[in-house]
Coordinates of C-alpha atoms in Angstrom, one line a residue:
Chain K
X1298 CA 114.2 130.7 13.5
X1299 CA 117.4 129.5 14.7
X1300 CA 119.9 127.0 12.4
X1301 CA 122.8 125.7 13.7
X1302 CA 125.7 124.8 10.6
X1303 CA 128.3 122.0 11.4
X1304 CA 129.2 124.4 14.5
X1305 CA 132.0 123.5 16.3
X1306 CA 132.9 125.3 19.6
X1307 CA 136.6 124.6 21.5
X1308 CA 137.9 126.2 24.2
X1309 CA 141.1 127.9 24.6
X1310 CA 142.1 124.9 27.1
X1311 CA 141.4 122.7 24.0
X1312 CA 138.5 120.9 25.3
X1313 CA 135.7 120.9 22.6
X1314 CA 131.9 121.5 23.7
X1315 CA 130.2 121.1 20.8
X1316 CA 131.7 119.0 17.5
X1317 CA 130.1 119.9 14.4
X1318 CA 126.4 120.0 15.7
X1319 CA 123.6 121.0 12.4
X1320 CA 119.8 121.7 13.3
X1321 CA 116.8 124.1 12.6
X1322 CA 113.8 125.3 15.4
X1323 CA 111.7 126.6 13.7
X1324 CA 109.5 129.7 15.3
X1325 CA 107.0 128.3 17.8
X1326 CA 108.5 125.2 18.6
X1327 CA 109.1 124.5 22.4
X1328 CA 112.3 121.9 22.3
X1329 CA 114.6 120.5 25.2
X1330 CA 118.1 119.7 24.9
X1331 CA 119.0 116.7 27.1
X1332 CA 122.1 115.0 27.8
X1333 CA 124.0 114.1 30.7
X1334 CA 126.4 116.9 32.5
X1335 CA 129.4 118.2 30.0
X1336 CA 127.4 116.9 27.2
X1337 CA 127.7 120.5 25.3
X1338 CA 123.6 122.2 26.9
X1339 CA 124.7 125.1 28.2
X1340 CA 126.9 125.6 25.6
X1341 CA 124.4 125.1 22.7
X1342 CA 122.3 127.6 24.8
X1343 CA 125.2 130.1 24.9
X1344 CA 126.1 129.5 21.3
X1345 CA 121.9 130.8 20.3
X1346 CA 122.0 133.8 23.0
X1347 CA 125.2 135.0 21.5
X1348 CA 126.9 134.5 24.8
X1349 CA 129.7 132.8 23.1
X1350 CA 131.1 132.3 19.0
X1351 CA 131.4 129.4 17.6
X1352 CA 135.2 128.3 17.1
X1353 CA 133.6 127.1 13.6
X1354 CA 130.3 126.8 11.7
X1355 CA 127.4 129.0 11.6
X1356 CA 124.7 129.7 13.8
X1357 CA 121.9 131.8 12.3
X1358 CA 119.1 133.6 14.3
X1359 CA 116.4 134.9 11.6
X1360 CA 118.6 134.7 9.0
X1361 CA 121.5 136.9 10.6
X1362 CA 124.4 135.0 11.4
X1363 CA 125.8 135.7 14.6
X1364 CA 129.4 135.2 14.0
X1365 CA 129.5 138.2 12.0
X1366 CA 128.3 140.6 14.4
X1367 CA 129.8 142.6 16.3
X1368 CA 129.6 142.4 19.7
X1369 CA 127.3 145.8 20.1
X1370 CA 125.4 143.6 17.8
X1371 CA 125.0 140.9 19.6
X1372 CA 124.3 142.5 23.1
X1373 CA 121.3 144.3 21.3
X1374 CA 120.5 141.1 20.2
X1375 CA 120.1 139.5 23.5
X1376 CA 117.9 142.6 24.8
X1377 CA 115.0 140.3 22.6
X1378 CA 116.1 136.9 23.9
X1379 CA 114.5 135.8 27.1
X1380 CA 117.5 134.0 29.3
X1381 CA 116.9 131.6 32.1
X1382 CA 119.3 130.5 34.4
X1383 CA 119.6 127.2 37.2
X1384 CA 121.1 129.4 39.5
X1385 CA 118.4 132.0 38.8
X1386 CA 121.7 134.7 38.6
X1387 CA 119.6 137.3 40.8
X1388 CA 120.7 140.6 42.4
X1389 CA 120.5 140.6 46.1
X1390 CA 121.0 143.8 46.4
X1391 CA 118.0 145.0 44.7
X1392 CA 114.1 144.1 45.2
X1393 CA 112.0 141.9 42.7
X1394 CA 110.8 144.4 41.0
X1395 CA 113.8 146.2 40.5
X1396 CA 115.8 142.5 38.7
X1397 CA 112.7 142.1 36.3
X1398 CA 112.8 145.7 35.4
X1399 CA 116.7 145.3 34.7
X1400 CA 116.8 144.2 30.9
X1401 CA 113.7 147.4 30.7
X1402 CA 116.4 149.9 32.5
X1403 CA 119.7 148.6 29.4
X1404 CA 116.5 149.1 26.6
X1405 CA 116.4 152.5 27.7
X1406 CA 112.4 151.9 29.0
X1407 CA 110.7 154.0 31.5
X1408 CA 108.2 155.5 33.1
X1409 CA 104.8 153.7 33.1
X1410 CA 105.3 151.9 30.2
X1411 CA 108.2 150.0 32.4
X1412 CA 105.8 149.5 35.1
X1413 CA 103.5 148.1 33.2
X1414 CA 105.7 145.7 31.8
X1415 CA 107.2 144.7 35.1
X1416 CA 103.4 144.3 36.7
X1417 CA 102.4 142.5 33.8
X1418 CA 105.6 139.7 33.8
X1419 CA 105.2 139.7 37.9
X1420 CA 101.6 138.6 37.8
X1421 CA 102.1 136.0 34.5
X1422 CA 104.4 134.0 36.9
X1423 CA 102.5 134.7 40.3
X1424 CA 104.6 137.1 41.8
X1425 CA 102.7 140.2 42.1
X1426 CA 102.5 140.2 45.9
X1427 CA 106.4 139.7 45.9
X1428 CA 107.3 143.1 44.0
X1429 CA 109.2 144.4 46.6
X1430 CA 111.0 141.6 48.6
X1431 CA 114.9 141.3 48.6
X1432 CA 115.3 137.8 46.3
X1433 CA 117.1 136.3 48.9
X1434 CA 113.7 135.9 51.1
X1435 CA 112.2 134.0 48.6
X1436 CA 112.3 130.5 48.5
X1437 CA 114.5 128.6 45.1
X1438 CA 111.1 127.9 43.5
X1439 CA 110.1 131.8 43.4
X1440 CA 113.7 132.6 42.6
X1441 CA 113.3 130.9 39.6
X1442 CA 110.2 132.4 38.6
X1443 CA 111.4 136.1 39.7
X1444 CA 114.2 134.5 36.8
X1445 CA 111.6 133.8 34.5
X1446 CA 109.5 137.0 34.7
X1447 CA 113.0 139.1 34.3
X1448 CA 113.4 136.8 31.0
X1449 CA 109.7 137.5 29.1
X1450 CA 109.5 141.3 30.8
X1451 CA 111.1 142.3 27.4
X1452 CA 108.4 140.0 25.4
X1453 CA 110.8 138.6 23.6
X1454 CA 110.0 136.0 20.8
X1455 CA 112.4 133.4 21.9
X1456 CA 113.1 132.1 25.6
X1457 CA 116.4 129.9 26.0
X1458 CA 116.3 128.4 29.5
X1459 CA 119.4 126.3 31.0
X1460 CA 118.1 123.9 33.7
X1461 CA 115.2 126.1 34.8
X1462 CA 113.8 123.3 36.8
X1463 CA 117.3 122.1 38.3
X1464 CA 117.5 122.0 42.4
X1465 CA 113.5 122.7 42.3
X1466 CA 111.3 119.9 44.2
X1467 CA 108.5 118.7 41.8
X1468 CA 105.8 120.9 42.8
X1469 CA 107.7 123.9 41.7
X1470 CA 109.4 122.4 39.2
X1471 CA 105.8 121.3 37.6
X1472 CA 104.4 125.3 38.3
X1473 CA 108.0 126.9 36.3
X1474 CA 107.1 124.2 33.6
X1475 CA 103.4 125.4 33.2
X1476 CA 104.9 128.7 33.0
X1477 CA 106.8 127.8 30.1
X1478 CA 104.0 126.2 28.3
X1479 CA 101.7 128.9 28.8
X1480 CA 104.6 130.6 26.3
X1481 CA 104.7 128.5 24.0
X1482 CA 100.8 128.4 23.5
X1483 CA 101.3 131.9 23.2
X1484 CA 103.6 131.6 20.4
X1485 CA 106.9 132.3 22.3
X1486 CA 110.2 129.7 20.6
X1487 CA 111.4 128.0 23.9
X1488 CA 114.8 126.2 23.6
X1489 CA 115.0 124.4 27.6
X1490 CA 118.2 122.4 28.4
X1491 CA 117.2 119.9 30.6
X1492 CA 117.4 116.3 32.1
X1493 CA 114.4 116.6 34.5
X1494 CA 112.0 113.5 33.3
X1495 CA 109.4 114.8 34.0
X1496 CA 109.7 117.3 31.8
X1497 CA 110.5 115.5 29.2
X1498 CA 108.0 113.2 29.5
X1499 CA 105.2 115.6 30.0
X1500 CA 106.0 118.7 28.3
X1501 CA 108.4 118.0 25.8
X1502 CA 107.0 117.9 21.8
X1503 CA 110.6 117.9 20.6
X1504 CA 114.1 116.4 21.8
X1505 CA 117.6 117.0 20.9
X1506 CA 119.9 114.7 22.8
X1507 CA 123.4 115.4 23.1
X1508 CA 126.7 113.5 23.7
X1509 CA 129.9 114.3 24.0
X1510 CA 129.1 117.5 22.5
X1511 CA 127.4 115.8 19.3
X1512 CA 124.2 115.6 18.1
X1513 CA 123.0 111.9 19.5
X1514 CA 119.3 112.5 18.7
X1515 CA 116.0 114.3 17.3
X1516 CA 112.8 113.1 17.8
X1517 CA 109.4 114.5 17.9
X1518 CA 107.2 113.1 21.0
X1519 CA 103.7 113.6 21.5
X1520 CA 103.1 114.3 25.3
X1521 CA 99.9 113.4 26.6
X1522 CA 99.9 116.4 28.9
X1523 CA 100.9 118.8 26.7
X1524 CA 97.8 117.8 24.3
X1525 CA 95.5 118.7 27.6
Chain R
X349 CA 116.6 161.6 22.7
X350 CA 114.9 161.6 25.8
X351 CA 116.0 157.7 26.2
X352 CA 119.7 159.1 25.8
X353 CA 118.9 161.4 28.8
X354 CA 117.6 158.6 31.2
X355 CA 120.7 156.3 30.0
X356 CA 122.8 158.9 31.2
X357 CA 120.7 160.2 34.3
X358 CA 120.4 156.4 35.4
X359 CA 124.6 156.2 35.0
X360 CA 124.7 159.4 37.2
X361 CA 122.6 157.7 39.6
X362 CA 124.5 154.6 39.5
X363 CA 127.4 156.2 39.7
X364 CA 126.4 158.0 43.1
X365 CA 125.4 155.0 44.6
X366 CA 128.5 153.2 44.5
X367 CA 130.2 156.2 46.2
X368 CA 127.2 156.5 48.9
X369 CA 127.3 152.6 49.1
X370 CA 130.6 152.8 50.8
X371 CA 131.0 156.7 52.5
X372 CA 134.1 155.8 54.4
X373 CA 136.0 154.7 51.9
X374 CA 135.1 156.9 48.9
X375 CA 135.6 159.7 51.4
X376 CA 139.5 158.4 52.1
X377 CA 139.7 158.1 48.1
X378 CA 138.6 161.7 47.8
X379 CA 140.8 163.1 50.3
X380 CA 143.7 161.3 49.2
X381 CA 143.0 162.8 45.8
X382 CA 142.9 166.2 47.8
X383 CA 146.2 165.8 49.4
X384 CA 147.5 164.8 46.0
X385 CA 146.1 167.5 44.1
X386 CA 146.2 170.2 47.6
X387 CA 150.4 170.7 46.4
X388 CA 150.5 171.3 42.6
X389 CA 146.9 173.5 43.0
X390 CA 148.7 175.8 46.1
X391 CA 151.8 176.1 44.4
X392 CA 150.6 177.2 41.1
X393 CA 148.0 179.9 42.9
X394 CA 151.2 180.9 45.3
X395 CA 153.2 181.5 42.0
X396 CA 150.7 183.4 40.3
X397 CA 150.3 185.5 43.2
X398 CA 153.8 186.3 43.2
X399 CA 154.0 186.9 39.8
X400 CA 151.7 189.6 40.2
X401 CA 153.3 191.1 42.9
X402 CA 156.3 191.7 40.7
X403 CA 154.8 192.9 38.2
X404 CA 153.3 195.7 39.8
X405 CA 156.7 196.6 41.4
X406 CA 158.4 196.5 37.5
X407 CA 155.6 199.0 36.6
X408 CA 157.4 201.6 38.7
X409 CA 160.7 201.4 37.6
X410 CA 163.7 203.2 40.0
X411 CA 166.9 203.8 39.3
X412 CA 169.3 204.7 42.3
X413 CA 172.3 206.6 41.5
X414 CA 175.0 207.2 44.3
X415 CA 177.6 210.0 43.9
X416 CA 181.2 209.3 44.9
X417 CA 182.2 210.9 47.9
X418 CA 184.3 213.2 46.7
X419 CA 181.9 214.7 43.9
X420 CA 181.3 218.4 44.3
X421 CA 178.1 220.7 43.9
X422 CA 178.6 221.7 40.6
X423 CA 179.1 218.0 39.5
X424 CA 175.8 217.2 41.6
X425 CA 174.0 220.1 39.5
X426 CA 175.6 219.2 35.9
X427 CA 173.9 215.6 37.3
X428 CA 171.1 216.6 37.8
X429 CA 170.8 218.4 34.4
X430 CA 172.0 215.7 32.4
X431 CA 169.4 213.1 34.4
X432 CA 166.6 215.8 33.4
X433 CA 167.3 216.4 29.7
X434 CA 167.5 212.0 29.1
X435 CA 164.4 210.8 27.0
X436 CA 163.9 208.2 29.3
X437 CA 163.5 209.7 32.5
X438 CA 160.2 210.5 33.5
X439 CA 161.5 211.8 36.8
X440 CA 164.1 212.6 39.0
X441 CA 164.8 212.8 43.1
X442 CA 167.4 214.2 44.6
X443 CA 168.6 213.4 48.0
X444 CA 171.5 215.1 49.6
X445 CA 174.1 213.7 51.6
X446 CA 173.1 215.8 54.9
X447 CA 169.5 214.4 53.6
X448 CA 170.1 211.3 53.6
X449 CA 172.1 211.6 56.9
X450 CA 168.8 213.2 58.9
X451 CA 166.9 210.5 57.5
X452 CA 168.9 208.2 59.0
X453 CA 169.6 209.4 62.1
X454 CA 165.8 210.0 62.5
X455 CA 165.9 206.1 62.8
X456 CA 165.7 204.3 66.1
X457 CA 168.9 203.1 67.4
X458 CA 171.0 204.5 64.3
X459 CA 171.6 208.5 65.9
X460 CA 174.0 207.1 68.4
X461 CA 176.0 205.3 66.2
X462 CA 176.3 207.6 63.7
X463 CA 177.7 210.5 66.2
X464 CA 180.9 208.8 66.7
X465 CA 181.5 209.3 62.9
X466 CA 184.0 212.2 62.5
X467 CA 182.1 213.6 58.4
X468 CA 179.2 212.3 56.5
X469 CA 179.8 208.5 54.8
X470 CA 176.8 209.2 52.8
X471 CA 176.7 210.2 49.2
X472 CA 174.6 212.6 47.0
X473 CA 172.1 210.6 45.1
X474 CA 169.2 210.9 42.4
X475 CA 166.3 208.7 42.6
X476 CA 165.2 207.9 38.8
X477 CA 161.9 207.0 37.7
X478 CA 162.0 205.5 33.8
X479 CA 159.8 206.0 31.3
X480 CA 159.5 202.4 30.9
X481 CA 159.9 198.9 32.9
X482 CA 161.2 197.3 29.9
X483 CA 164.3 195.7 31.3
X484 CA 166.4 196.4 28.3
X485 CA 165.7 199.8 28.4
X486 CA 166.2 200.1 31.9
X487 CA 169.6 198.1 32.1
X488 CA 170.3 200.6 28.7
X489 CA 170.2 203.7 31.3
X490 CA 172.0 201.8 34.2
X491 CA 175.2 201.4 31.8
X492 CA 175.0 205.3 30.6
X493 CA 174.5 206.4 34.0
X494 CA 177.7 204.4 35.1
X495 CA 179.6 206.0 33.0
X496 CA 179.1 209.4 34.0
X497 CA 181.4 211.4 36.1
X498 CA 181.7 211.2 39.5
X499 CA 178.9 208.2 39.6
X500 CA 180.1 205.6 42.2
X501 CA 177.3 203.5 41.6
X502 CA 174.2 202.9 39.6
X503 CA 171.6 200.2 41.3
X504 CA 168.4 199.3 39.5
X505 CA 165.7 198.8 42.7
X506 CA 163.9 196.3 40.4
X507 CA 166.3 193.9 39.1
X508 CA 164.7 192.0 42.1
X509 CA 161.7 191.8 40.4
X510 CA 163.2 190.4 37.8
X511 CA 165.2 187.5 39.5
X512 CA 161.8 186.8 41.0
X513 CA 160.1 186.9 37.7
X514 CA 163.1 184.3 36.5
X515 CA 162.7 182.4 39.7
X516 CA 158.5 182.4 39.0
X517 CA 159.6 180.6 35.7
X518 CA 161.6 178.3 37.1
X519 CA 158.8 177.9 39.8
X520 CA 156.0 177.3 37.1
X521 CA 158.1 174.9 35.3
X522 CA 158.8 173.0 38.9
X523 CA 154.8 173.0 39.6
X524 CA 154.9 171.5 36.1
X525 CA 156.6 168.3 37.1
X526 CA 154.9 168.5 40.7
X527 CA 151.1 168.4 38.4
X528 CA 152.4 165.6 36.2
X529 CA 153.8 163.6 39.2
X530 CA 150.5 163.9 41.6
X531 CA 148.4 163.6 38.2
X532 CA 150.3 160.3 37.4
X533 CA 149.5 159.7 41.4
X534 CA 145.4 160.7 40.8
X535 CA 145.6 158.5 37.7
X536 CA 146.7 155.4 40.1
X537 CA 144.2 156.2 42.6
X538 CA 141.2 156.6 40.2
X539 CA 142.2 153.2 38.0
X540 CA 142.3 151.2 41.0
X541 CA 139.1 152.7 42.7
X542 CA 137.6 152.0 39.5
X543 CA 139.1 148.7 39.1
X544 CA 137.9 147.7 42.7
X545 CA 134.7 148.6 42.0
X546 CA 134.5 146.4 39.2
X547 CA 135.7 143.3 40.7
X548 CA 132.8 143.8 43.7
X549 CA 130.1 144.5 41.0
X550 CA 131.2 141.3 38.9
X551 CA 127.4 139.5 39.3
X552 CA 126.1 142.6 38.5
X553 CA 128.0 142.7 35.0
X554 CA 127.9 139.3 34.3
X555 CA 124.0 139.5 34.7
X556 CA 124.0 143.0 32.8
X557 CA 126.2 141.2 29.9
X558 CA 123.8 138.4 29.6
X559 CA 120.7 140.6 29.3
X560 CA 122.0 142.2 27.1
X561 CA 124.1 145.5 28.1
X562 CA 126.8 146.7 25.4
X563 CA 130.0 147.4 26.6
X564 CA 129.6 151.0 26.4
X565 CA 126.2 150.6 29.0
X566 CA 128.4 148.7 31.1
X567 CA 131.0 151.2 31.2
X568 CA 129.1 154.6 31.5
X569 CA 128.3 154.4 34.7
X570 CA 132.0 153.8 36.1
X571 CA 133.1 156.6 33.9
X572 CA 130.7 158.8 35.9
X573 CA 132.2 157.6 39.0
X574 CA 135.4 158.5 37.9
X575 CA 134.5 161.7 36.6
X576 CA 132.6 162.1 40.2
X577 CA 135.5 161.4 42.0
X578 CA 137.6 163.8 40.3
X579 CA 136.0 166.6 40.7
X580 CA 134.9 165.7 44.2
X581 CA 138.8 165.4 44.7
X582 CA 139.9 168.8 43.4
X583 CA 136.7 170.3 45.4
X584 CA 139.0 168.8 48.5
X585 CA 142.0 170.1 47.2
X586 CA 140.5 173.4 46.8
X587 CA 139.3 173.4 50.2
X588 CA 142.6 172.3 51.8
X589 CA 144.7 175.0 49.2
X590 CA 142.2 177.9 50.4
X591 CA 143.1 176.5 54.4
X592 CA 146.7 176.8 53.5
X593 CA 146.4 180.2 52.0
X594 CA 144.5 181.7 54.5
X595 CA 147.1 180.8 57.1
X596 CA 150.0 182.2 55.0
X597 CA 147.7 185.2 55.3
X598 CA 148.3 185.1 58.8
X599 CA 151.4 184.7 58.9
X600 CA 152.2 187.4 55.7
X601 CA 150.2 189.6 57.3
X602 CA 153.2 190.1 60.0
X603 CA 156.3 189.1 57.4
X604 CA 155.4 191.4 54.4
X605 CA 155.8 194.8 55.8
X606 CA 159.2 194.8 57.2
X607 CA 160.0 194.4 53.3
X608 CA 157.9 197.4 53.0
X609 CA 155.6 195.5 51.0
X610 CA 151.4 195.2 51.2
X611 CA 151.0 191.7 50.3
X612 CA 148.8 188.4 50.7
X613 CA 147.5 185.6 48.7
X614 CA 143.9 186.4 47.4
X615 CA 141.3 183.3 47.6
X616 CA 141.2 181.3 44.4
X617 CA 139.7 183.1 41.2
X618 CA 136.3 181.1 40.0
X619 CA 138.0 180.7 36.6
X620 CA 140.7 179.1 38.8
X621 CA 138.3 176.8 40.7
X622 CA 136.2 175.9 37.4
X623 CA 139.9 174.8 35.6
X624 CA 140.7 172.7 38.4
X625 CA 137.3 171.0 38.9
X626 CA 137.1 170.6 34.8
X627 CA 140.8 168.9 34.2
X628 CA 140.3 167.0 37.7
X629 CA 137.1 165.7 36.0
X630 CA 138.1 164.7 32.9
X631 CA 141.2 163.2 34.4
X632 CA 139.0 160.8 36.3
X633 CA 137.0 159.9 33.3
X634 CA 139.9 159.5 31.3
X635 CA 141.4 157.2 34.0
X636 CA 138.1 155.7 34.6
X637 CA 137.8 154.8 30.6
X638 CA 141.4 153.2 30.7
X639 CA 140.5 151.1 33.8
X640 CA 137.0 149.8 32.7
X641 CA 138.7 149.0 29.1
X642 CA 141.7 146.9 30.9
X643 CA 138.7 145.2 33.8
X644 CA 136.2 144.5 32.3
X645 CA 135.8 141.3 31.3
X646 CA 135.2 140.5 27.6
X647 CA 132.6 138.1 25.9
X648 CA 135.0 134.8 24.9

C-alpha cells in the first residue's frame, strides 16, 4: 500500500529529516514508527499524507507516486487518509460534532448521509453523548478521541497517527490504543508514530525505528495482547 | 451538481459568518468603503444629471440678434425678411426697442433708474429659433447673421450649454481619476480585510489543509467575503450619495430658479444602482482572489 524509495527529505534551512529511508506497508498492517524526538516520525508521517514532498526519492501510495501530483491531487488524496494529531489540532470554536463532520463538509457530503457518518464515528470512539460540547470542555483524553473520530468519519482505508497517545495518562492512552486496534481488525492500514512503551509492547505487530532520520530497524513482534 | 451548490452555499455561509463574527468592525470596513466609493458614485450621478440638463436646453436652440442703435425701420423690416426667408430658421421674434424698454421698466427697482435716461439705450432685436442644435450649424448662422447690416451683435443663448457640455467632459474624465484613485483605495481596504481574516483563521486552514481542502475550497469562501463586502460597501455608498443628493435638492430647490431654470438631481436610476453594486462586487472578489493567492500559506 505505501513504498517509500531511497527518500530523502531536507529542509530549506538545510537540516535533513529523513536520509534515504526505503520500505513497504502493505494493506492491513498496523505498524509504529519509533525513535526518539527529531528522529525524522512526523516527518515520515507527513511525507505518506502528502503533507510534504520529498527533496528526493519516491513515495508511492497504491501505486501513484506522490511527487508527481499536483497539489489538487494530493489534497483529494488526503480527503481518504485518516490523520491524527498529539495536539488533537481541534476547532474551538465549533462543537464536536461540527470538527468530525469537517473532512464530510470539504468532500462535499450532506444531509443524512453526513449525519450518519458523524453518529456512526462519534459512537465507534464513545463520544455519542459529547456531540454537542465545545472541545475545549473535554478532557485531553476525549480530545484525542473527538481527533480520532474526525480521522475514520471519512472511512478511509489508511489512518496515519503522530503521537496519538502523547500527554495522555495510561488509562486513556490504553482506550485510544484499543480504538486503533479495533481498526486494524477491521482491515483499516495504521501507520502510528510513537515512543509510548506500552504501545509498543502491547499493540505493536510491526516496528520501524528511526535515527537521525534513517532507517535503524524493522522487526516483526508478536504481542501477546494483540493475539487476545 | 447539487454538491457544487452546497460547496458554494456552505462558502456563502462561511463567508457571512466572519462578517457577523465581528459586526463592529466589518461595519467600519463597509462604511469606509462607503465613504470611499460615496465621492466617485455622487459625482458621476451629479454629472450625468447636468449633462442632461444641457442637453435639453441645446434642443431649443436661440439665437439673439441686437440691432445697432442707429438702425432704422426699414432696415428692422429688410431684417426681419431676410431672418424669415433663411433655411434654417424655424422661427423668428421680434422685440422692439420701446418693447424691450416696458419690459424692463416693468421690473422692480429698474423704472426709476431708467427715467433719468434722456432716449432709449435699448436696441431692436430678433429672437431666433434654429432648425437645428447642431453647433456647427448654429455657429454657421451666428457668422451670417454678423455680417448683416446694421447687426451690432449676434449672441448664441446656448453656447452655455456647450461650455457646460465641454466642462461635463472634462468632469467625467476628472470622476475617472477620482474612481480609479478610491478603487485603488477599496482595493487596499478589501486585501487587507481579507488578509486579516486569514491570519485569525490560520488553525482553521491549517486543519482544513491537512484534511484535505484544495486551495480553491480554501479560498472560496474569502472570495465571497470579498465579494460580500463590496457590494455591501457600494450599498453604503449609495445610501450616503442618495443623502447628499437629496440635500442638494434642498438647497437647488432655492438656487435654480433665479437662473430661470427647473432643476434637481433625480434619485439614482436602478441600472445605476445594479452597475455600482455589480463592479463594487467583483472588485472585492477580484481583490479578495489577489489577497488569498499572496496569504495563504502554501504546502512546502
Amino acid at each position: 500500500m505505501i513504498r517509500l524509495d531511497a527518500v530523502v527529505k531536507r529542509y530549506p534551512d538545510g537540516h535533513e529529516a529523513l536520509s534515504g529511508v526505503s520500505l513497504d506497508i502493505e494493506a492491513g498492517e498496523m505498524v509504529f514508527v519509533t525513535g526518539h524526538s527529531g528522529a525524522g516520525k512526523s516527518t515520515l508521517l507527513k511525507l505518506m499524507a502528502g503533507i510534504e514532498r520529498p527533496s528526493s526519492g519516491a513515495v508511492l501510495l497504491n501505486g501513484q507516486n506522490l511527487r508527481q501530483l499536483s497539489n489538487t491531487a494530493l489534497a483529494r488524496l488526503r480527503q481518504n487518509i485518516g490523520l491524527v494529531f498529539q495536539d488533537h489540532r481541534l476547532l474551538f470554536d465549533r462543537n464536536v460534532w461540527q470538527n468530525v463532520a469537517s473532512p464530510l463538509t470539504l468532500a462535499g457530503s450532506y444531509g443524512d448521509d453526513m449525519k450518519r457518518r458523524v453518529g456512526a464515528a462519534l459512537e465507534k470512539v464513545g463520544l455519542s453523548d459529547k456531540a454537542l460540547a465545545n472541545p475545549v470542555t473535554l478532557s485531553g483524553g476525549e480530545q484525542q478521541r473527538v481527533c480520532i473520530a474526525r480521522a475514520i468519519v471519512n472511512r478511509p482505508r489508511l489512518v496515519l497517527a503522530d503521537e496519538p497517545t502523547g500527554g495522555l495518562d495510561p488509562h486513556y492512552a490504553r482506550i485510544i490504543l484499543d480504538i486503533f486496534r479495533s481498526f486494524h481488525q477491521a482491515g483499516v492500514t495504521l501507520v502510528i508514530a510513537s515512543h509510548d512503551e506500552v504501545a509498543l509492547s502491547h499493540y505493536a505487530t510491526r516496528i520501524l525505528h528511526l535515527e537521525d532520520g534513517r532507517l535503524g530497524g524493522d522487526s516483526e513482534t508478536n504481542s501477546a495482547e494483540f493475539a487476545t | 451538481m447539487m454538491s457544487w451548490f452546497i460547496q458554494h452555499g456552505r462558502a456563502l455561509r462561511n463567508a457571512l459568518t466572519r462578517l457577523s463574527r465581528s459586526p463592529v468592525g466589518s461595519l467600519l470596513a463597509i462604511l469606509v468603503i462607503g465613504a470611499t466609493l460615496c465621492l466617485p458614485v455622487g459625482l458621476y450621478h451629479a454629472i450625468n444629471e447636468a449633462g442632461t440638463l444641457g442637453r435639453s436646453v441645446l434642443h431649443e436652440p436661440h439665437i439673439t440678434i441686437f440691432m445697432a442703435q442707429d438702425a432704422d425701420l426699414i432696415t428692422v423690416r429688410s431684417t426681419w425678411d431676410s431672418l424669415q426667408a433663411q433655411r434654417g430658421v424655424q422661427s423668428v421674434r421680434y422685440i422692439s426697442s420701446e418693447e424691450a424698454l416696458a419690459e424692463m421698466k416693468a421690473a422692480p427697482g429698474l423704472a426709476e433708474a431708467l427715467s433719468v435716461l434722456d432716449k432709449n439705450p435699448l436696441p431692436h432685436t430678433f429672437v431666433v429659433t434654429a432648425k437645428s442644435a447642431d453647433p456647427n450649424q448654429l455657429e454657421a448662422l451666428r457668422q451670417e447673421f454678423s455680417g448683416w447690416a446694421k447687426v451690432e451683435r449676434v449672441q448664441l443663448d446656448s453656447e452655455w450649454a456647450h461650455r457646460l457640455a465641454a466642462l461635463l467632459v472634462f468632469g467625467q474624465h476628472l470622476v475617472m481619476g477620482v474612481a480609479l484613485v478610491m478603487g485603488l483605495a477599496l482595493w487596499a481596504v478589501i486585501v487587507n480585510t481579507v488578509r486579516l481574516q486569514i491570519l485569525s483563521a490560520r488553525d482553521e486552514l491549517e486543519v482544513s489543509h491537512l484534511m484535505g481542502a484544495t486551495r480553491t475550497t480554501i479560498r472560496r469562501p474569502f472570495l465571497y467575503f470579498g465579494f460580500l463586502q463590496g457590494l455591501l460597501g457600494a450599498a453604503a455608498a449609495l445610501g450616503l450619495a442618495t443623502l447628499g443628493i437629496h440635500l442638494l435638492n434642498g438647497l437647488l430647490t432655492d438656487l435654480t430658479p433665479l437662473f430661470g431654470l427647473d432643476f434637481h438631481l433625480q434619485p439614482f436610476a436602478l441600472k445605476e444602482l445594479l452597475l455600482c453594486e455589480a463592479i463594487t462586487g467583483i472588485l472585492g472578489w477580484i481583490a479578495a482572489y489577489v489577497s488569498v493567492t499572496a496569504y495563504l500559506p502554501r504546502s512546502r
